[in-house]
Coordinates of C-alpha atoms and ligand atoms in Angstrom, one line a residue:
X1 CA 119.4 -28.3 116.0
X2 CA 121.0 -32.0 114.1
X3 CA 118.6 -33.9 114.0
X4 CA 120.2 -37.5 113.1
X5 CA 118.3 -40.6 113.3
X6 CA 120.0 -43.5 114.6
X7 CA 117.2 -46.4 115.6
X8 CA 115.9 -47.7 112.9
X9 CA 116.2 -51.3 114.5
X10 CA 113.8 -49.6 117.0
X11 CA 111.1 -48.5 114.6
X12 CA 111.2 -46.7 110.3
X13 CA 109.7 -43.8 108.8
X14 CA 107.1 -44.5 106.3
X15 CA 107.9 -45.1 102.8
X16 CA 106.4 -42.0 101.1
X17 CA 104.9 -44.6 98.1
X18 CA 103.1 -46.8 100.9
X19 CA 101.8 -43.6 102.7
X20 CA 100.1 -42.5 99.5
X21 CA 99.3 -46.0 98.9
X22 CA 96.9 -46.4 102.1
X23 CA 95.7 -43.2 102.1
X24 CA 91.8 -43.2 100.4
X25 CA 91.7 -46.4 102.3
X26 CA 91.1 -44.4 105.1
X27 CA 88.9 -42.3 103.1
X28 CA 86.6 -42.8 100.4
X29 CA 87.3 -46.9 100.4
X30 CA 86.6 -47.4 104.5
X31 CA 84.4 -50.3 104.0
X32 CA 84.5 -53.8 106.0
X33 CA 87.0 -56.2 103.5
X34 CA 84.8 -58.8 104.8
X35 CA 81.5 -57.2 104.1
X36 CA 78.8 -58.0 100.9
X37 CA 78.3 -54.9 99.3
X38 CA 80.7 -52.7 96.6
X39 CA 82.6 -50.9 100.4
X40 CA 83.6 -54.1 101.2
X41 CA 84.5 -55.9 97.4
X42 CA 86.7 -52.5 97.2
X43 CA 88.4 -53.9 100.3
X44 CA 88.7 -56.9 100.1
X45 CA 90.7 -56.5 96.6
X46 CA 93.0 -53.8 98.0
X47 CA 93.8 -56.6 100.9
X48 CA 94.1 -59.6 97.7
X49 CA 96.6 -57.4 96.4
X50 CA 98.6 -56.9 98.9
X51 CA 98.9 -60.5 100.7
X52 CA 99.6 -61.5 97.0
X53 CA 102.1 -59.0 96.4
X54 CA 103.9 -59.8 100.6
X55 CA 103.9 -64.3 99.0
X56 CA 105.8 -63.4 95.9
X57 CA 108.1 -61.0 98.2
X58 CA 109.8 -64.0 100.3
X59 CA 108.3 -67.2 97.5
X60 CA 105.1 -67.7 99.5
X61 CA 101.1 -68.8 98.2
X62 CA 98.8 -66.0 98.4
X63 CA 97.2 -69.0 101.5
X64 CA 100.3 -69.1 103.1
X65 CA 100.3 -65.2 105.1
X66 CA 98.0 -64.3 107.7
X67 CA 97.9 -60.3 108.0
X68 CA 98.7 -59.6 112.5
X69 CA 98.5 -56.4 114.5
X70 CA 101.9 -57.1 114.4
X71 CA 105.4 -59.0 114.7
X72 CA 104.6 -59.9 118.3
X73 CA 100.6 -61.3 117.7
X74 CA 103.1 -63.3 114.3
X75 CA 105.7 -64.2 117.1
X76 CA 102.3 -65.0 120.3
X77 CA 100.4 -66.8 118.1
X78 CA 103.2 -69.0 115.8
X79 CA 104.5 -70.4 119.9
X80 CA 101.3 -70.9 121.4
X81 CA 99.5 -72.0 118.7
X82 CA 101.7 -74.5 117.9
X83 CA 102.1 -74.9 121.9
X84 CA 97.7 -75.8 121.7
X85 CA 97.4 -76.9 118.5
X86 CA 100.6 -80.5 119.2
X87 CA 99.4 -80.3 123.0
X88 CA 99.2 -83.8 123.4
X89 CA 102.6 -84.9 120.9
X90 CA 104.9 -83.0 123.5
X91 CA 105.3 -79.8 126.3
X92 CA 108.7 -79.0 125.3
X93 CA 109.8 -75.7 123.0
X94 CA 113.0 -75.1 122.2
X95 CA 114.5 -71.3 121.5
X96 CA 117.9 -69.3 122.1
X97 CA 118.4 -66.9 124.2
X98 CA 118.8 -64.0 122.6
X99 CA 115.3 -63.8 121.5
X100 CA 112.8 -60.5 121.6
X101 CA 110.6 -60.5 123.8
X102 CA 107.6 -61.2 121.7
X103 CA 109.0 -64.9 122.3
X104 CA 111.2 -64.9 125.0
X105 CA 108.3 -63.3 127.2
X106 CA 105.8 -65.7 125.4
X107 CA 108.1 -68.6 126.7
X108 CA 108.1 -67.0 130.0
X109 CA 104.4 -67.9 130.5
X110 CA 103.8 -70.9 128.5
X111 CA 106.4 -72.2 131.0
X112 CA 103.3 -71.0 133.7
X113 CA 100.6 -72.9 131.3
X114 CA 103.3 -76.7 132.0
X115 CA 105.0 -76.4 128.9
X116 CA 109.3 -76.9 129.2
X117 CA 111.9 -74.9 127.8
X118 CA 115.8 -75.5 127.0
X119 CA 116.9 -72.1 125.7
X120 CA 119.8 -72.6 123.1
X121 CA 122.9 -70.7 124.0
X122 CA 124.9 -68.9 121.9
X123 CA 128.6 -67.5 121.1
X124 CA 130.8 -64.6 121.8
X125 CA 129.9 -63.2 118.4
X126 CA 126.0 -64.6 118.6
X127 CA 125.0 -67.0 117.1
X128 CA 122.9 -70.6 117.7
X129 CA 125.0 -74.3 117.1
X130 CA 122.9 -76.2 114.8
X131 CA 124.7 -78.8 116.9
X132 CA 123.3 -77.2 119.7
X133 CA 119.9 -77.5 118.4
X134 CA 119.7 -80.8 117.7
X135 CA 121.6 -81.8 121.3
X136 CA 118.3 -80.3 122.8
X137 CA 115.3 -81.8 120.6
X138 CA 113.9 -84.5 122.5
X139 CA 110.8 -87.5 121.5
X140 CA 108.2 -84.1 123.2
X141 CA 109.2 -81.4 121.8
X142 CA 107.1 -79.5 120.0
X143 CA 108.2 -76.5 117.6
X144 CA 111.8 -75.0 117.7
X145 CA 112.3 -70.9 117.7
X146 CA 114.8 -69.3 116.7
X147 CA 115.1 -65.7 114.8
X148 CA 116.5 -65.1 112.2
X149 CA 118.7 -61.7 112.7
X150 CA 119.0 -60.2 116.1
X151 CA 118.1 -56.9 116.8
X152 CA 120.0 -55.6 118.9
X153 CA 123.8 -56.7 117.9
X154 CA 123.0 -57.9 114.2
X155 CA 123.0 -61.4 114.4
X156 CA 121.9 -63.2 111.5
X157 CA 121.6 -66.6 112.0
X158 CA 122.7 -70.5 110.4
X159 CA 118.1 -70.9 109.7
X160 CA 118.9 -73.3 107.1
X161 CA 120.9 -75.2 108.9
X162 CA 118.4 -74.8 111.8
X163 CA 115.5 -75.7 110.5
X164 CA 116.5 -79.1 108.3
X165 CA 117.6 -80.3 111.9
X166 CA 114.2 -79.5 113.3
X167 CA 112.9 -80.9 111.0
X168 CA 115.3 -84.4 110.4
X169 CA 113.5 -84.5 113.8
X170 CA 109.5 -84.2 112.5
X171 CA 110.1 -81.2 114.9
X172 CA 108.6 -78.0 113.7
X173 CA 110.7 -74.8 112.6
X174 CA 109.7 -71.1 113.8
X175 CA 111.8 -68.5 113.0
X176 CA 110.8 -64.1 113.9
X177 CA 112.0 -62.6 110.6
X178 CA 111.5 -58.7 111.6
X179 CA 114.5 -57.9 111.7
X180 CA 116.0 -59.6 109.0
X181 CA 112.3 -59.2 106.2
X182 CA 113.2 -56.2 103.6
X183 CA 117.1 -56.4 104.9
X184 CA 118.0 -59.3 103.7
X185 CA 116.9 -61.6 100.5
X186 CA 115.2 -64.8 101.3
X187 CA 112.9 -67.1 100.3
X188 CA 111.4 -69.5 102.6
X189 CA 110.9 -72.1 100.4
X190 CA 114.2 -72.8 100.0
X191 CA 115.0 -72.1 104.0
X192 CA 112.3 -74.6 104.7
X193 CA 110.5 -73.2 107.6
X194 CA 107.1 -73.8 108.1
X195 CA 106.2 -71.0 110.3
X196 CA 107.8 -67.0 109.9
X197 CA 106.9 -63.5 111.6
X198 CA 107.5 -60.2 110.6
X199 CA 106.0 -56.5 111.3
X200 CA 105.2 -54.0 108.8
X201 CA 106.9 -51.6 110.7
X202 CA 110.8 -52.2 111.0
X203 CA 110.9 -52.3 106.6
X204 CA 109.8 -48.6 106.0
X205 CA 105.7 -49.6 106.7
X206 CA 103.5 -48.1 109.1
X207 CA 102.9 -49.5 112.8
X208 CA 100.5 -51.8 113.7
X209 CA 100.6 -54.5 111.0
X210 CA 102.4 -57.4 111.3
X211 CA 102.0 -60.9 109.4
X212 CA 102.5 -64.4 110.6
X213 CA 103.8 -67.0 107.2
X214 CA 102.2 -70.9 107.7
X215 CA 104.0 -73.4 105.6
X216 CA 100.2 -74.4 103.6
X217 CA 98.6 -78.4 105.0
X218 CA 99.9 -76.8 108.7
X219 CA 97.6 -76.3 111.7
X220 CA 98.3 -73.8 114.0
X221 CA 94.6 -73.1 116.7
X222 CA 93.7 -69.6 116.6
X223 CA 94.8 -67.1 118.5
X224 CA 92.6 -64.1 117.8
X225 CA 88.6 -66.1 118.7
X226 CA 86.8 -63.8 116.6
X227 CA 85.1 -63.8 113.0
X228 CA 86.0 -65.8 110.3
X229 CA 88.5 -63.1 108.9
X230 CA 92.0 -65.0 107.3
X231 CA 90.1 -67.8 106.6
X232 CA 88.5 -68.7 110.0
X233 CA 92.2 -68.7 111.4
X234 CA 91.8 -64.7 112.6
X235 CA 89.9 -62.5 114.6
X236 CA 89.5 -59.2 113.6
X237 CA 88.0 -56.7 110.9
X238 CA 90.9 -56.3 108.1
X239 CA 92.8 -53.1 108.7
X240 CA 92.2 -52.8 105.2
X241 CA 95.3 -49.9 104.6
X242 CA 97.8 -51.0 106.9
X243 CA 98.1 -54.3 104.6
X244 CA 97.7 -52.1 101.4
X245 CA 100.4 -50.0 103.1
X246 CA 102.9 -53.0 104.7
X247 CA 102.5 -54.9 101.0
X248 CA 104.1 -51.3 99.2
X249 CA 106.9 -51.3 101.6
X250 CA 107.8 -54.6 101.5
X251 CA 108.5 -54.3 97.7
X252 CA 109.7 -51.5 97.8
X253 CA 112.1 -52.6 100.5
X254 CA 112.7 -56.1 98.8
X255 CA 113.4 -54.6 95.5
X256 CA 115.8 -52.0 96.5
X257 CA 117.6 -54.2 98.9
X258 CA 120.6 -54.9 97.3
X259 CA 120.9 -50.8 96.8
X260 CA 119.9 -49.8 100.1
X261 CA 122.0 -53.0 101.4
X262 CA 126.2 -51.5 99.6
X263 CA 124.6 -47.8 100.9
X264 CA 123.9 -47.7 104.7
X265 CA 125.8 -51.1 104.8
X266 CA 128.5 -48.4 103.9
X267 CA 127.3 -46.1 106.0
X268 CA 127.6 -48.6 109.0
X269 CA 131.3 -50.5 107.6
X270 CA 132.1 -46.4 108.0
X271 CA 131.4 -45.3 111.3
X272 CA 132.4 -48.6 112.8
X273 CA 136.2 -47.6 111.5
X274 CA 136.1 -44.9 112.8
X275 CA 134.3 -45.3 116.7
X276 CA 137.2 -47.9 117.0
X277 CA 140.2 -46.0 115.4
X278 CA 139.4 -42.9 117.5
X279 CA 137.7 -44.5 120.5
X280 CA 139.8 -47.2 123.1
X281 CA 139.0 -49.4 126.4
X282 CA 135.8 -50.4 123.4
X283 CA 133.9 -54.0 122.3
X284 CA 132.5 -53.5 118.5
X285 CA 129.6 -56.7 119.8
X286 CA 127.8 -58.9 117.4
X287 CA 129.2 -60.9 114.1
X288 CA 132.5 -60.0 113.9
X289 CA 131.9 -60.7 109.3
X290 CA 129.3 -58.1 107.5
X291 CA 127.8 -61.2 105.8
X292 CA 126.6 -62.9 108.4
X293 CA 125.4 -59.1 110.3
X294 CA 121.6 -56.8 109.6
X295 CA 123.4 -53.9 106.5
X296 CA 123.0 -51.3 108.8
X297 CA 123.7 -52.5 113.1
X298 CA 126.2 -51.4 115.2
X299 CA 126.3 -52.4 118.6
X300 CA 129.5 -51.4 120.7
X301 CA 130.2 -50.9 124.9
X302 CA 132.3 -48.5 126.5
X303 CA 134.2 -49.5 129.6
X304 CA 133.3 -47.8 132.8
X305 CA 130.3 -45.5 132.2
X306 CA 127.1 -45.9 131.6
X307 CA 124.8 -45.9 128.3
X308 CA 122.3 -44.2 129.5
X309 CA 124.3 -41.7 130.2
X310 CA 126.0 -41.9 126.4
X311 CA 122.0 -41.4 124.8
X312 CA 120.6 -38.7 127.1
X313 CA 124.1 -36.9 126.2
X314 CA 123.6 -37.8 122.1
X315 CA 120.3 -37.0 122.9
X316 CA 121.0 -33.3 123.9
X317 CA 123.1 -32.8 120.1
X318 CA 120.6 -33.8 118.6
X319 CA 121.6 -37.9 118.4
X320 CA 119.1 -40.9 118.9
X321 CA 120.3 -44.1 119.1
X322 CA 119.5 -46.4 121.5
X323 CA 120.9 -48.2 124.7
X324 CA 120.2 -52.4 123.9
X325 CA 117.1 -52.8 123.2
X326 CA 113.9 -50.4 123.5
X327 CA 112.4 -53.1 124.0
X328 CA 114.0 -53.4 127.2
X329 CA 115.4 -50.4 127.7
X330 CA 113.6 -48.2 130.6
X331 CA 114.4 -51.1 132.3
X332 CA 118.0 -50.9 134.4
X333 CA 118.1 -55.1 134.0
X334 CA 121.8 -54.9 131.7
X335 CA 120.3 -56.4 128.5
X336 CA 120.1 -60.4 128.3
X337 CA 121.6 -60.5 124.5
X338 CA 124.9 -58.9 125.3
X339 CA 125.5 -61.3 128.9
X340 CA 124.8 -64.4 127.1
X341 CA 127.3 -63.3 124.6
X342 CA 129.8 -62.9 127.3
X343 CA 129.0 -59.0 127.9
X344 CA 130.5 -58.2 131.7
X345 CA 127.2 -57.4 133.6
X346 CA 129.5 -53.5 134.2
X347 CA 130.1 -52.8 130.8
X348 CA 127.0 -54.1 129.5
X349 CA 125.2 -51.9 130.7
X350 CA 127.9 -49.2 128.8
X351 CA 126.4 -50.3 126.0
X352 CA 125.3 -48.0 122.5
X353 CA 122.9 -49.5 119.4
X354 CA 123.3 -47.6 116.6
X355 CA 121.4 -48.5 113.3
X356 CA 120.7 -46.4 110.5
X357 CA 119.1 -46.1 107.7
X358 CA 118.2 -45.6 104.1
X359 CA 117.9 -41.8 104.8
X360 CA 120.9 -41.4 106.5
X361 CA 123.8 -39.6 104.8
X362 CA 127.6 -39.5 105.2
X363 CA 127.5 -36.2 107.2
X364 CA 126.0 -37.5 109.6
X365 CA 127.7 -41.1 110.2
X366 CA 130.8 -37.4 111.1
X367 CA 128.7 -35.8 112.7
X368 CA 128.4 -38.6 115.7
X369 CA 131.4 -39.8 115.5
X370 CA 132.9 -35.9 116.9
X371 CA 129.7 -35.9 119.3
X372 CA 130.2 -39.5 120.3
X373 CA 134.2 -39.4 120.8
X374 CA 133.7 -35.9 122.8
X375 CA 130.7 -37.3 125.1
X376 CA 132.6 -40.3 125.6
X377 CA 135.8 -38.2 126.4
X378 CA 133.7 -35.9 128.8
X379 CA 132.2 -39.1 130.6
X380 CA 135.4 -41.4 131.4
X381 CA 136.6 -38.0 133.0
X382 CA 134.1 -38.1 135.6
X383 CA 134.0 -42.1 135.9
X384 CA 135.9 -43.1 138.9
X385 CA 136.3 -46.1 137.6
X386 CA 138.8 -44.4 134.6
X387 CA 141.7 -43.8 134.7
X388 CA 143.7 -43.7 132.5
Ligands
LIG1 C1 110.7 -55.0 116.6 C2 110.7 -56.8 116.5 C3 109.9 -57.8 117.3 C4 108.3 -56.7 117.3 O1 106.8 -56.0 116.2 P1 106.3 -55.0 116.4 O2 105.5 -55.3 115.3 O3 106.5 -53.6 117.3 O4 105.4 -55.9 118.1 C5 109.9 -58.7 116.8 N1 110.7 -59.5 116.8 C6 112.0 -58.9 115.9 C7 113.2 -59.0 116.2 C8 112.1 -57.4 116.6 O5 112.9 -56.0 116.1

């Protein structure tokens, strides 16, 4: 039985190096990093080194890194923290229509709390327009949040340009960089962003560990009130093994970024080329220019058939892919992202995302192409919509 994992945008396997580094902090070095004794000091030292490593990987200072329990928490904190901090300045937030649910549903909740949110549209490849952002900024706008790279179609936004426009009008800028971190080399000072979210399990780190970068001098209301952890900005006992594993995984990812991009990107490009050559009535969704697309992402819509049926059939063949995004699959709603780039609703239902990773091989690609061709032919033969 084959076992081919092609869902790295949902999560990645834990790096061996990160796993090894984490182990002592589950056993001997179990102290609470805030305790004033040897056990505590050893934990605190590990957390402080992890913070330093993560800061170096993104061009930040250690004092600008705040650990969180996941990417979702970092996103919630950025949005709700600024909404609360600046409520007397204004109650208008700008985001995009293709954000991950961690941002999108947080904006929906803020609307219930009396905030106004503008959801910027995207073009046919999923890009937000810098001009559209500038037009949407109002005197009462307090925050712009646009994702760095999209989790479904891989489109990479012009973050630096978007951020410049927000700043020109005195508005803070946050980016959800959960998919970008470890996959794209960036420097927060060069990007100019005020806040940035990341999540360890998307770059071969442990699940349940994230971080918010917040530029020094920024003021942000707490999301989790409690003890004095994270320099009194986020209550909750620090996840020491999580912080250690996150730092080791991020450094490994960033140190190997060009090598991994070349290898994994090569597999993805070959996969896309072969699928487009062998299957008709298909759309390749997202950015066409591969320099503006996550190197591991391929997203297709197959006309006349259901994505769920394709997935089920691939799963039986030992291939794990995703229909749209893990976060919205399970609901039978078509993907908001695909509808936003103009995929017709019926076709959006026939969409599959394949996201490749470091452990995939050329053999995985060829086997998956063959199975996909077989699956699509079989399902179309049964589809009343398909006539050939
Ligand atoms: C996975 C993901 C998140 C959520 O991160 P978690 O650590 O799983 O909460 C947020 N944004 C994007 C773009 C993601 O891909």
